[in-house]
mmCIF file of C-alpha atoms in Angstrom:
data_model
loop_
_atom_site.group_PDB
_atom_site.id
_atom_site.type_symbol
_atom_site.label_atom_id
_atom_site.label_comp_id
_atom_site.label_asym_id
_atom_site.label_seq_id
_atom_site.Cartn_x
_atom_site.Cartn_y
_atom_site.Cartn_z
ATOM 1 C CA UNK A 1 -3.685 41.285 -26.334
ATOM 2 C CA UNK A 2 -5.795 38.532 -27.088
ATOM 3 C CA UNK A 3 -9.280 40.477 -25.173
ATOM 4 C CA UNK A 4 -11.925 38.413 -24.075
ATOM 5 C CA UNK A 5 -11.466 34.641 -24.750
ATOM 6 C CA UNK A 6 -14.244 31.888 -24.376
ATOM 7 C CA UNK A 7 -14.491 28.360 -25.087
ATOM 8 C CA UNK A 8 -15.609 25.843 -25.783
ATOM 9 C CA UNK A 9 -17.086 27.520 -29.319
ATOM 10 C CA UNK A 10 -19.819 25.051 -29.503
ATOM 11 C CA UNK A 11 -21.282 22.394 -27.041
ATOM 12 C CA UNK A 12 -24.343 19.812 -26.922
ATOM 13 C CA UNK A 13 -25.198 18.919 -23.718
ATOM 14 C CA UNK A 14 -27.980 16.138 -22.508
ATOM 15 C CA UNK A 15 -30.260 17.176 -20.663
ATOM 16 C CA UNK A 16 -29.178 17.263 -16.704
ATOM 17 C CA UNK A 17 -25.815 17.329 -17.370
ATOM 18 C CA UNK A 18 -23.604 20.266 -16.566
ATOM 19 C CA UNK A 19 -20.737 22.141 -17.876
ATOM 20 C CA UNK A 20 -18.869 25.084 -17.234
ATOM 21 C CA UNK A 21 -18.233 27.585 -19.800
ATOM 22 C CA UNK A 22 -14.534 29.449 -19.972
ATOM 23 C CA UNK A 23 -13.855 33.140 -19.755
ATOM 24 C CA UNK A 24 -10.159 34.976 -19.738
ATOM 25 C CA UNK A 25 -9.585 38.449 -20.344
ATOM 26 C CA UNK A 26 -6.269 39.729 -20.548
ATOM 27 C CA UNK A 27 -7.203 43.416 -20.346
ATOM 28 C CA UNK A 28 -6.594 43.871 -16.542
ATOM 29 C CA UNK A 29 -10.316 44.766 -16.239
ATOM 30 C CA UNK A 30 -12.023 44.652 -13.188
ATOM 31 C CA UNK A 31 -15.680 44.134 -14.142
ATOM 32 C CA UNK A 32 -16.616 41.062 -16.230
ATOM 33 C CA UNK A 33 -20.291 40.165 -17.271
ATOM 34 C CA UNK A 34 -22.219 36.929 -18.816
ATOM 35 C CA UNK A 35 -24.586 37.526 -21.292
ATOM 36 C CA UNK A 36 -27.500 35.471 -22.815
ATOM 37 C CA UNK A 37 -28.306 35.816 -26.469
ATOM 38 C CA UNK A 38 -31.973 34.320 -27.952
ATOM 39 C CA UNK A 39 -33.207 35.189 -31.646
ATOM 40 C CA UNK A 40 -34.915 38.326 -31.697
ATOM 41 C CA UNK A 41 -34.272 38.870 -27.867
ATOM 42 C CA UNK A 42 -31.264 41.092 -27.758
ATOM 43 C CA UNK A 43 -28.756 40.462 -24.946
ATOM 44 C CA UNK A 44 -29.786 39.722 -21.246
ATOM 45 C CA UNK A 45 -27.353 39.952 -18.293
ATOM 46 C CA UNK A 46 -26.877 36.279 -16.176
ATOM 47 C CA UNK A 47 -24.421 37.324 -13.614
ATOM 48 C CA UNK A 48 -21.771 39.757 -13.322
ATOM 49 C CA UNK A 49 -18.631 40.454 -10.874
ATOM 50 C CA UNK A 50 -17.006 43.669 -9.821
ATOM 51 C CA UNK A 51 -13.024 42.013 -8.847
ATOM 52 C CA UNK A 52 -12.370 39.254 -7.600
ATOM 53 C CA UNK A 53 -14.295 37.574 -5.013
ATOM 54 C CA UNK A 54 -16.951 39.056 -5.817
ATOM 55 C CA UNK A 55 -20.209 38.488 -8.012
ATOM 56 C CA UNK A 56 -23.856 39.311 -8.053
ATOM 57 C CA UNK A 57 -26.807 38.394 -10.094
ATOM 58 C CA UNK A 58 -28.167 39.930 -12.957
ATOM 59 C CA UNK A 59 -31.469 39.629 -14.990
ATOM 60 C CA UNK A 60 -31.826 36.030 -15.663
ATOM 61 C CA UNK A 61 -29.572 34.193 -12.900
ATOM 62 C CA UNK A 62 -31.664 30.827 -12.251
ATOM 63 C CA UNK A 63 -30.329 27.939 -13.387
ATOM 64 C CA UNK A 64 -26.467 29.503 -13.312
ATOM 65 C CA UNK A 65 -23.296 29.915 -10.832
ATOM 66 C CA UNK A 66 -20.144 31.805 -11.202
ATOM 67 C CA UNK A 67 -16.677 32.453 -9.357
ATOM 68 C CA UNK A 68 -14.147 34.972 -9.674
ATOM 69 C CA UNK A 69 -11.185 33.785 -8.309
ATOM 70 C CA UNK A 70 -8.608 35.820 -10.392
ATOM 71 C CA UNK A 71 -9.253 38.858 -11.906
ATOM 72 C CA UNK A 72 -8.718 37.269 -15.233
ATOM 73 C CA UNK A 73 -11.240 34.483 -15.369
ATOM 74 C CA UNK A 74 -14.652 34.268 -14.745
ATOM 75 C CA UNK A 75 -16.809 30.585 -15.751
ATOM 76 C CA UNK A 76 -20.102 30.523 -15.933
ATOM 77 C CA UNK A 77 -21.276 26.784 -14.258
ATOM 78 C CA UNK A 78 -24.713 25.385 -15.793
ATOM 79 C CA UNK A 79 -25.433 22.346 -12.646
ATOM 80 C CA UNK A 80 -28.517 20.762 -14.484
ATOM 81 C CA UNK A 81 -28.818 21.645 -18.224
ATOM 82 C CA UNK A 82 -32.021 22.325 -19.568
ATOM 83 C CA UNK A 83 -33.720 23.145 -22.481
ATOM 84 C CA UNK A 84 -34.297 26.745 -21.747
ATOM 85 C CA UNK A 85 -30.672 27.325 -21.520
ATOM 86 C CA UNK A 86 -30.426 26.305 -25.360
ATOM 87 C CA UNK A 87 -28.442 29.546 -25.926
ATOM 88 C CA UNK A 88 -25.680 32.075 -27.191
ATOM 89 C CA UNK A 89 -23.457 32.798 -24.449
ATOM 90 C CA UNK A 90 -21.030 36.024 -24.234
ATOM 91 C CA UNK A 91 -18.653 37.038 -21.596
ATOM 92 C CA UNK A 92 -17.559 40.894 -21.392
ATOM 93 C CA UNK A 93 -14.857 42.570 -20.033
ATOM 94 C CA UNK A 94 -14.616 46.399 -18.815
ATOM 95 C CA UNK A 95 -11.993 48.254 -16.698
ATOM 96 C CA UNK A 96 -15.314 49.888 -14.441
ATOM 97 C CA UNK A 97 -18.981 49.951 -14.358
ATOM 98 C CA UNK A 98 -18.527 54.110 -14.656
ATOM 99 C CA UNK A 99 -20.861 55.367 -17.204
ATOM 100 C CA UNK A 100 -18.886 55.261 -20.164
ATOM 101 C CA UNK A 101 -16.873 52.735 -20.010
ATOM 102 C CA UNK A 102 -16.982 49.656 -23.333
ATOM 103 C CA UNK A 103 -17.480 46.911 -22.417
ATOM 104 C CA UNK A 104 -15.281 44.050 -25.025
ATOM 105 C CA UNK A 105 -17.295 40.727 -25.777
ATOM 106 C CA UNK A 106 -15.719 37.444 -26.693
ATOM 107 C CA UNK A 107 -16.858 35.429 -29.557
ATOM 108 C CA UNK A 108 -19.506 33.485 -27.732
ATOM 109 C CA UNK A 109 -20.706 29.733 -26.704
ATOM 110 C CA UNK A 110 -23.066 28.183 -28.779
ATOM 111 C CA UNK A 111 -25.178 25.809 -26.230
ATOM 112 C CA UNK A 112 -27.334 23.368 -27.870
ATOM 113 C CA UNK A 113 -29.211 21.465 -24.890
ATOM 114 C CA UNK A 114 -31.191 18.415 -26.177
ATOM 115 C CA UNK B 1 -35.147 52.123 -14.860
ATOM 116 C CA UNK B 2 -33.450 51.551 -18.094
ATOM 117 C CA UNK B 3 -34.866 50.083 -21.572
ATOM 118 C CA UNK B 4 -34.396 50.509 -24.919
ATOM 119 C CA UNK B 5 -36.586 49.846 -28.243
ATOM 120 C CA UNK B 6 -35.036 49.118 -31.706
ATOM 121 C CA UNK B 7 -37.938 50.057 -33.955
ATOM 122 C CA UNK B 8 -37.504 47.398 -37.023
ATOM 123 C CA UNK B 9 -36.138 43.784 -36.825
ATOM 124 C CA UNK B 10 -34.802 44.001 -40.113
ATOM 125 C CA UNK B 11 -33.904 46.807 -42.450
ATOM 126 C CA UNK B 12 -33.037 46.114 -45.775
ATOM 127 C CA UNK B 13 -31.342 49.247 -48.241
ATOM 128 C CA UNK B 14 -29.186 48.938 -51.547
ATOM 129 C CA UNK B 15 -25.842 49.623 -51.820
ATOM 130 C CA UNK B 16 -25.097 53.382 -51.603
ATOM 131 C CA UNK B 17 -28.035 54.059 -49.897
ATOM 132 C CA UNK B 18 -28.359 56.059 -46.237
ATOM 133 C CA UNK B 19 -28.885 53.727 -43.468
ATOM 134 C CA UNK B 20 -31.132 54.807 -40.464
ATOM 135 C CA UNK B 21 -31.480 52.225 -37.690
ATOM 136 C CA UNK B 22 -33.651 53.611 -34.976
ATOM 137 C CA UNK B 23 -33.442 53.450 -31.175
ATOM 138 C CA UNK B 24 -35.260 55.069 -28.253
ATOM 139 C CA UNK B 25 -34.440 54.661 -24.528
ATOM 140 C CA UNK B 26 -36.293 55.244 -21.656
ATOM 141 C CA UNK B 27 -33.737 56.126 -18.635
ATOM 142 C CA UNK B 28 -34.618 57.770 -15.549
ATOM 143 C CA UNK B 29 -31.015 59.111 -15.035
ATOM 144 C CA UNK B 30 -28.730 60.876 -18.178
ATOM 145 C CA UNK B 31 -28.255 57.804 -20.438
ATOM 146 C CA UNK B 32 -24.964 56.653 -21.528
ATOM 147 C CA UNK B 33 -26.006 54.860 -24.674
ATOM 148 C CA UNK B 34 -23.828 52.797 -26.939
ATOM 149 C CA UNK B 35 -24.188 51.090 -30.157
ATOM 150 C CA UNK B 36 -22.642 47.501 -31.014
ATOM 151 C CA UNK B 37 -22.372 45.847 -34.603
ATOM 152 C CA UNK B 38 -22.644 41.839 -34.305
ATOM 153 C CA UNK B 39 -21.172 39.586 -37.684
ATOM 154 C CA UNK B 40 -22.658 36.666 -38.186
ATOM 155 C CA UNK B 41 -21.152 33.752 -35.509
ATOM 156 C CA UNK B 42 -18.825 36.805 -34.229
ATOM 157 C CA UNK B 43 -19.252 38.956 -30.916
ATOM 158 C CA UNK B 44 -20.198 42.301 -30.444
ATOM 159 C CA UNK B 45 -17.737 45.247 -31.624
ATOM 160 C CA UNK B 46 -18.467 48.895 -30.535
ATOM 161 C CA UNK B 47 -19.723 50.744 -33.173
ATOM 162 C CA UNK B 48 -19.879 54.047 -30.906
ATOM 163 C CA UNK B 49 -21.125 55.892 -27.803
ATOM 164 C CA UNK B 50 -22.561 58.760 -26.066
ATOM 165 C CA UNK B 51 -21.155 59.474 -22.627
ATOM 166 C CA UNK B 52 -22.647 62.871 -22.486
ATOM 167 C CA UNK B 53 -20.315 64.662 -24.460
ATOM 168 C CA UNK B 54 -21.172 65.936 -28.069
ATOM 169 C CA UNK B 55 -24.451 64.746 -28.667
ATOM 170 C CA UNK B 56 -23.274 63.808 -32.680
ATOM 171 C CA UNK B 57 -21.143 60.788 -32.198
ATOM 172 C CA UNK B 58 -18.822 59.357 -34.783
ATOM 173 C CA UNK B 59 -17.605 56.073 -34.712
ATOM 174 C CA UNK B 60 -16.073 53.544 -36.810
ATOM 175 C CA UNK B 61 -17.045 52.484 -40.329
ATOM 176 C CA UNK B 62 -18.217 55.662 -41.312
ATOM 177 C CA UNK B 63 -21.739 55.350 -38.764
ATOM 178 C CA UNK B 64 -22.679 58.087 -36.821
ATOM 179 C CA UNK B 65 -26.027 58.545 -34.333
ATOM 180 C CA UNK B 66 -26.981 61.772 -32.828
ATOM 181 C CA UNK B 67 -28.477 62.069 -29.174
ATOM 182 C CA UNK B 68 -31.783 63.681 -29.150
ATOM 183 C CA UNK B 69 -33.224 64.415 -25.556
ATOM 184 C CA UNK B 70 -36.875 65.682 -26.416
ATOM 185 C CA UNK B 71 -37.179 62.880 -28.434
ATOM 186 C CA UNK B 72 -35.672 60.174 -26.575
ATOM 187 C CA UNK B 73 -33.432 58.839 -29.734
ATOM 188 C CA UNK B 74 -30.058 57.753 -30.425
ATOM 189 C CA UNK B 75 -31.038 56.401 -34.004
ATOM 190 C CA UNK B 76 -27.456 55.157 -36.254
ATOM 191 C CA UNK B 77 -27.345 56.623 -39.600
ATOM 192 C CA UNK B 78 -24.525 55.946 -42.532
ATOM 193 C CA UNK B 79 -24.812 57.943 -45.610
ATOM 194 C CA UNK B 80 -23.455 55.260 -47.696
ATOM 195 C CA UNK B 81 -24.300 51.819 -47.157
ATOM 196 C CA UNK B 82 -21.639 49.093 -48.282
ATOM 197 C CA UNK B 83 -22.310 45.366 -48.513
ATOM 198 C CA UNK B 84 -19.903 44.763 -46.127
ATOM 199 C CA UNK B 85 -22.412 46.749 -43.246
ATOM 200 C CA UNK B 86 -24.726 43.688 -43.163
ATOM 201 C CA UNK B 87 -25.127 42.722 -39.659
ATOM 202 C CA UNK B 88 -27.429 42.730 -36.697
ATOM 203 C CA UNK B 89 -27.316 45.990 -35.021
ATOM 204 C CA UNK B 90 -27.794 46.536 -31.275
ATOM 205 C CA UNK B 91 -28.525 49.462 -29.397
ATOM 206 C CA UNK B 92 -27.658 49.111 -25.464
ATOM 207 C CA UNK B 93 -27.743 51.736 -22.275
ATOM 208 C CA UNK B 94 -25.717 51.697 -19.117
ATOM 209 C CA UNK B 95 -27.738 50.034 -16.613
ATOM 210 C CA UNK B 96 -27.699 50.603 -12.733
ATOM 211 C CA UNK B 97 -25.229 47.685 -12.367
ATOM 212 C CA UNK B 98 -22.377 48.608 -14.847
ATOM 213 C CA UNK B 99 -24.198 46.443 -17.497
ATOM 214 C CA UNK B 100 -25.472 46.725 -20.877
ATOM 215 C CA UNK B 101 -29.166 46.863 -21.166
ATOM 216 C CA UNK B 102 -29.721 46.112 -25.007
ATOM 217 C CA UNK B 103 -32.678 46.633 -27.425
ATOM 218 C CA UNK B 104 -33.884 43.165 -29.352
ATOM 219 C CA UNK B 105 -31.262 44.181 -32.967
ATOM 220 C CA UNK B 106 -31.557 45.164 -35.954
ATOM 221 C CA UNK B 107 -30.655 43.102 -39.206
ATOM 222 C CA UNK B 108 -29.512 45.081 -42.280
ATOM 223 C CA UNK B 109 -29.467 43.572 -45.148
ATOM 224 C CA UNK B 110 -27.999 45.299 -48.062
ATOM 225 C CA UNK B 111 -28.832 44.851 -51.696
ATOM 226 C CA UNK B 112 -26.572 45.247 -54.357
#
């Protein structure tokens, strides 16, 4: 099993451009999450699906869309890039939202918007 | 609602010595608390979590972090730190949506 995949690894993006960042998970998991990462910040949730079809926002949504049309992938669409979004991104993958369940992280998205 | 506070952005210890990397959580519901290792330019890996079962948790690398109700702590302790432990450490509880709620990290450093 290659787990949680994401690409690209690194991007610079102009400002008001957009791009959507990749997720796959191989896993067969039902919940999938995106994840923001600033220095010093810890991790903060963007959006996150329960199967597919279905999605809901988390913490910090503005500025972000998402689809789940397969239970594999889930991209994470930035419409107009911004500064602010100058970022570490991290998709996650778990079989359920129950209370113990790990949740697997791929390597990340390094946004650089300029 | 949930929240966690990693007390210390940056720990540094020598080689051989204990690590302690201290969390506290604030959860109006029996936490499940969990905590991740991040490499530099990797992901997160589980380290280990508490899902309400033995409140001493062992997980991998030789870290282990006891749940302490009255005191609100899940701190991660290793008696014998290697230089191979530096990383940023995160401490995370199950949120009301399946998430992760994390704490802000925790860099070791380790001397040699």
């Amino acid at each position: 099993n290659a787990g949680v995949t994401q690409t690209p690894k690194f991007r610079i993006l102009k400002i008001g451009q957009s791009m959507t960042l990749q997720c796959t998970q191989d896993m067969n998991h039902n919940y999938m999450y995106w994840y923001r990462q600033d220095p010093g910040m810890g991790l903060k949730l963007i959006y996150y699906s329960v199967g597919a079809g279905i999605t809901d926002k988390g913490e910090v949504p503005n500025g972000y869309n998402v689809s789940r049309s397969t239970t594999e992938d889930f991209p994470l669409r930035l419409e107009l890039a911004a500064p602010s979004q100058t970022s570490v991104y991290f998709c996650a993958s778990s079989y359920s939202g129950s209370q113990g369940q790990t949740q697997y992280f791929g390597p990340g998205t390094r946004l650089l918007v300029l | 609602a949930q929240s966690v506070t990693q007390l210390g952005s940056h720990v540094s210890v020598s080689e051989g010595a204990l690590v302690l990397l201290r969390c506290n959580y604030s959860s109006s519901v029996p936490p499940y608390l969990f905590w991740y290792v991040q490499y530099p330019n990797q992901g997160l890996q589980l380290l280990l979590k508490y899902t309400s079962a033995a409140t001493l948790v062992k997980g991998i690398n030789g870290f282990e972090a006891e749940f302490k109700k009255s005191e609100t702590s899940f701190h991660l302790t290793k008696p014998s730190a290697h230089m191979s432990d530096a990383a940023e450490y995160f401490c995370a509880v199950r949120g009301s949506q399946g998430n992760l709620i994390f704490g802000k990290g925790t860099k070791l450093s380790v001397k040699p």
